[in-house]
mmCIF file of C-alpha atoms in Angstrom:
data_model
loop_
_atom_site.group_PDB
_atom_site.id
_atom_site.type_symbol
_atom_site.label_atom_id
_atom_site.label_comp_id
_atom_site.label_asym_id
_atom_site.label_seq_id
_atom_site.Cartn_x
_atom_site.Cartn_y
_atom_site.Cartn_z
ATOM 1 C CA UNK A 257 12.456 20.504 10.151
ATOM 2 C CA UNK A 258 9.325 18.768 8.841
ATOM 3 C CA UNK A 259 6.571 20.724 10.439
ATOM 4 C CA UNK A 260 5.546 22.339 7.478
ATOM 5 C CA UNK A 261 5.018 19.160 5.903
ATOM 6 C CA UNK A 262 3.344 17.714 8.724
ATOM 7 C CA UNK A 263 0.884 20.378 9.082
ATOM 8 C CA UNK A 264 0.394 19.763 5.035
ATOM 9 C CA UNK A 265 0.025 16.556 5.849
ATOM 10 C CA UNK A 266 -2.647 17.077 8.096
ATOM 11 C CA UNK A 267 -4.922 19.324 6.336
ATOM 12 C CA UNK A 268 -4.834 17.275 3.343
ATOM 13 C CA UNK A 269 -6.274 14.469 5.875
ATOM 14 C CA UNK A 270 -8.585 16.875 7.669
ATOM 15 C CA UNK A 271 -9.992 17.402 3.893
ATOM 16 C CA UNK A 272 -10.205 13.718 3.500
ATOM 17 C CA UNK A 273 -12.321 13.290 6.631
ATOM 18 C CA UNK A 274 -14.868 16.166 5.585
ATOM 19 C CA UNK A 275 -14.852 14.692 1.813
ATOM 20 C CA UNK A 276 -15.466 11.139 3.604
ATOM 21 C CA UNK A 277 -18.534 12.679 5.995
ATOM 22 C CA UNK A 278 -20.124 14.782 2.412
ATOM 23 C CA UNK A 279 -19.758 11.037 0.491
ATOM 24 C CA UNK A 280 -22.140 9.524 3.405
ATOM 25 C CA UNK A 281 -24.426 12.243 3.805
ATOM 26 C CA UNK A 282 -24.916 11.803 -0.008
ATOM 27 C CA UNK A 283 -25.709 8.408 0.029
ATOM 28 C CA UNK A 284 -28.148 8.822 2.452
ATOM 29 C CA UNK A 285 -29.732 11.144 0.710
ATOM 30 C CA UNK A 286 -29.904 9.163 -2.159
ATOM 31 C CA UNK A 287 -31.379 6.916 -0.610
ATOM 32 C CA UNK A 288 -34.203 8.559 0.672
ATOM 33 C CA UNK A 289 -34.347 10.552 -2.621
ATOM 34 C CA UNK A 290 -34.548 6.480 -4.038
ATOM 35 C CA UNK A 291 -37.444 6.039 -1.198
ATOM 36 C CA UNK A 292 -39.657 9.054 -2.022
ATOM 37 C CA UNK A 293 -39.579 8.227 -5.454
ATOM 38 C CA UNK A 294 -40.635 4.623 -5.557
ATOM 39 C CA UNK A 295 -42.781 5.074 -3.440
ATOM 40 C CA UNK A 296 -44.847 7.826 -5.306
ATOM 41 C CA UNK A 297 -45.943 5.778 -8.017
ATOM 42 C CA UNK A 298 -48.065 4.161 -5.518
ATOM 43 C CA UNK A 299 -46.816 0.469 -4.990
ATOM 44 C CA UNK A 300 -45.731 -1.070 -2.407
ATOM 45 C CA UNK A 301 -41.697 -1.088 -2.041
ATOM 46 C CA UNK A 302 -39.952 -3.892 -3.728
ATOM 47 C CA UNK A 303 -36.399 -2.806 -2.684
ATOM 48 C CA UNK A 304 -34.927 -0.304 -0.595
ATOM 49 C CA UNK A 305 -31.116 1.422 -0.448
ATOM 50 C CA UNK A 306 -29.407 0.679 2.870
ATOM 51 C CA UNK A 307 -26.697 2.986 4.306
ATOM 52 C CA UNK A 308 -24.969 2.010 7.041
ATOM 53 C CA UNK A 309 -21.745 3.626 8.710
ATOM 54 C CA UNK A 310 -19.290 2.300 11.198
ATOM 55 C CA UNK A 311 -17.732 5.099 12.855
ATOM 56 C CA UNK A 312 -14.901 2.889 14.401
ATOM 57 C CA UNK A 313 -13.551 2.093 11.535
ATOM 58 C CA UNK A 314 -14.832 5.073 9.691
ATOM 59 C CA UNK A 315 -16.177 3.443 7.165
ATOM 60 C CA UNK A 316 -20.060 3.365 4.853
ATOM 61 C CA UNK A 317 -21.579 0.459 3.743
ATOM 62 C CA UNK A 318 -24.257 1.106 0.437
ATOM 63 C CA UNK A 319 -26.436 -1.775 -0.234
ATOM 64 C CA UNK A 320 -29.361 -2.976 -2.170
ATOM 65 C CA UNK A 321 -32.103 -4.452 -0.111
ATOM 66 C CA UNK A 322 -34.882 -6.331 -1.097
ATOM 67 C CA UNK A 323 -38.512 -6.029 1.022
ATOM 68 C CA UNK A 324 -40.354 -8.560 2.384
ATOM 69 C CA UNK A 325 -43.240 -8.867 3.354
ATOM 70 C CA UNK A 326 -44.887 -11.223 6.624
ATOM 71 C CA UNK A 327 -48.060 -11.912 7.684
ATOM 72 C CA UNK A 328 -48.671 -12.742 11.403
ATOM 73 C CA UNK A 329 -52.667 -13.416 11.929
ATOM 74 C CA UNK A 330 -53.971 -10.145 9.745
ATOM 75 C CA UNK A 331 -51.250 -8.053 10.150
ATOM 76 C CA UNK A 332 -48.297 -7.631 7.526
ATOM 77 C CA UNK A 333 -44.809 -6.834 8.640
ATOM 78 C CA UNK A 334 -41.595 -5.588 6.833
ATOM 79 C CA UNK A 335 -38.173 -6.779 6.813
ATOM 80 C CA UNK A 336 -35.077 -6.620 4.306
ATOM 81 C CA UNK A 337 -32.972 -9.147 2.923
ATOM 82 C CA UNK A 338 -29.516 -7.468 1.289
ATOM 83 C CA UNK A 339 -29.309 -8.618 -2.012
ATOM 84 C CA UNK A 340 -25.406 -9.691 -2.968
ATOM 85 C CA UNK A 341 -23.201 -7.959 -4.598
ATOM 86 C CA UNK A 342 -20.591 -10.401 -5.407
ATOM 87 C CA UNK A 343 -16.703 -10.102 -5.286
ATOM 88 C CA UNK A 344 -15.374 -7.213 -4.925
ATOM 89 C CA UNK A 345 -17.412 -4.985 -7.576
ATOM 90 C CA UNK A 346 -18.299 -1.664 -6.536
ATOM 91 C CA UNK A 347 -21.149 -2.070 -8.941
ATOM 92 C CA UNK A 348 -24.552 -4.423 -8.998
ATOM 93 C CA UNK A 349 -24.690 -6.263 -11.991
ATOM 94 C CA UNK A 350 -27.899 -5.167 -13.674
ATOM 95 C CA UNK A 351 -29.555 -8.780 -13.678
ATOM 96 C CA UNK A 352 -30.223 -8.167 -9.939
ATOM 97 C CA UNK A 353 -33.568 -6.095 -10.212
ATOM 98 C CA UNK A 354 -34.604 -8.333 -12.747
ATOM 99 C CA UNK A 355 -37.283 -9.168 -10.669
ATOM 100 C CA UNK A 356 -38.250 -5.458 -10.384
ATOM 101 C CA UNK A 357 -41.508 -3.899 -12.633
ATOM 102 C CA UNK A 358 -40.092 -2.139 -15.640
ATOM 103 C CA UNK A 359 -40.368 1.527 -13.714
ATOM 104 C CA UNK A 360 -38.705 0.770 -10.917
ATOM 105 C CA UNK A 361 -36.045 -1.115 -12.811
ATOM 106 C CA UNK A 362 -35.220 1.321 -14.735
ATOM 107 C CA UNK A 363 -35.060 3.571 -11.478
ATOM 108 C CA UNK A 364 -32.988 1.513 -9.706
ATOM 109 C CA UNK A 365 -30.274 0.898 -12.293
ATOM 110 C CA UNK A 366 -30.563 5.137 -13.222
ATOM 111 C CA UNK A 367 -29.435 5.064 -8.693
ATOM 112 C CA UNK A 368 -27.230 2.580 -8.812
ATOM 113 C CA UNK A 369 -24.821 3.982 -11.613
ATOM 114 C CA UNK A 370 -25.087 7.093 -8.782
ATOM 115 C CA UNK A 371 -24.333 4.870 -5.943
ATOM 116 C CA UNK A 372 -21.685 3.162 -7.672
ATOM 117 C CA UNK A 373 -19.626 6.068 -7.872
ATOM 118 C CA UNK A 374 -20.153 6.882 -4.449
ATOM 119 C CA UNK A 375 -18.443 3.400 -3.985
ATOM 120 C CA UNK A 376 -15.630 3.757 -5.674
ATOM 121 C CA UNK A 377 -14.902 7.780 -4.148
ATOM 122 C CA UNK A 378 -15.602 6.098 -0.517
ATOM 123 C CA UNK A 379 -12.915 3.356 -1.280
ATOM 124 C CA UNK A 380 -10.302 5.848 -2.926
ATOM 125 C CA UNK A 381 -11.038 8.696 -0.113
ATOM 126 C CA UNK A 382 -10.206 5.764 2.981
ATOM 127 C CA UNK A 383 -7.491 4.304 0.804
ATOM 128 C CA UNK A 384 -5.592 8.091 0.787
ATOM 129 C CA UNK A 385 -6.499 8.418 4.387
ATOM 130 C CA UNK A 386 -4.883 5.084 5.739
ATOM 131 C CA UNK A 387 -1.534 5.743 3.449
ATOM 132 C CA UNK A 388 -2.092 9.975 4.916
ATOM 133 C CA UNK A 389 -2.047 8.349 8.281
ATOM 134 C CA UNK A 390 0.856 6.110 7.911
ATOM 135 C CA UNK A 391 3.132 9.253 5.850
ATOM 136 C CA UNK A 392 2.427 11.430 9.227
ATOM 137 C CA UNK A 393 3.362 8.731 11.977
ATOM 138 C CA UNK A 394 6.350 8.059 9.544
ATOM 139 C CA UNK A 395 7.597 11.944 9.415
ATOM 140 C CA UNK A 396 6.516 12.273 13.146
ATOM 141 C CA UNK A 397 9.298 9.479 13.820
ATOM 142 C CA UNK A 398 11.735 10.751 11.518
ATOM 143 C CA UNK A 399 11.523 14.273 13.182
ATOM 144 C CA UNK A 400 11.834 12.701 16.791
ATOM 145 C CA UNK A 401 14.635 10.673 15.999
ATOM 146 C CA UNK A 402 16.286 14.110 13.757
ATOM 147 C CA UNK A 403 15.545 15.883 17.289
ATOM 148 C CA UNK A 404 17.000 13.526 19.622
ATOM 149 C CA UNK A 405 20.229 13.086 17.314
ATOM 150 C CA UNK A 406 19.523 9.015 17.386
ATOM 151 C CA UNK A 407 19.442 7.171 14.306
ATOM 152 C CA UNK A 408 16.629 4.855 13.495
ATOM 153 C CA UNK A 409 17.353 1.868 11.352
ATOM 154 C CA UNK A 410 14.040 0.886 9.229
ATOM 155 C CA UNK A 411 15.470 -2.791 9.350
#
């Protein structure tokens, strides 16, 4: 009875997951686009985009990170402190690469505006795939119960 549906259903989900997998491969790729660029004019990095996925609960994290550098004896070392975003804005507020040199400023607000809308797809395309999830378990108990001639109450 609702197989059609289902299988409807299921593609549109199916698209979801692909759309979900192109949205992280772009933000990676932003982010070494971000990289290659800031690092041409010849500086030494300031701030870095991290992108970081959690397959479990298929999900992509894009964050601004800031680069610090250590010395030990003579030798400098690297790390990254993620700056904060604050609440739940998809968006940096522009006052956080203050600190950054005009140029790469103004290259790091031109990615972020990019980034940001990454954001909000990411957080639309899981929203429609939790509620896609939940609309197929629901039809795939409404057909069982339909098939077995047993009537469900949903209180």
């Amino acid at each position: 009875m609702f197989e059609n549906h289902i299988a409807q259903i299921i593609r549109f989900k199916n698209q979801l997951d692909t759309d979900f997998e192109q949205y992280a491969a772009t933000a990676k790729a932003l982010s070494e686009q971000f990289l290659n660029e800031a690092s041409a004019k010849g500086r030494s990095l300031q701030i870095v985009v991290s992108v970081s996925r959690d397959k479990r609960f298929r999900s992509v994290t894009i964050r601004w990170s800031k680069v610090l550098y250590r010395y030990v004896g003579d030798k400098r070392t690297s790390y990254v402190n993620h700056l904060p975003k604050g609440g739940t804005r998809s968006r940096y507020p522009d006052n956080t690469f203050s600190y950054l040199p005009a140029e790469t400023r103004a290259l790091a607000l031109r990615y972020e505006y990019w980034l940001s809308m990454l954001r909000q797809a990411i957080k639309a395309n899981r929203k429609l795939a939790v509620s896609t999830r939940a609309n197929i378990r629901a039809f795939e108990k409404i057909q069982a119960s339909v098939v077995a001639g047993t009537e469900q109450r949903a209180y």
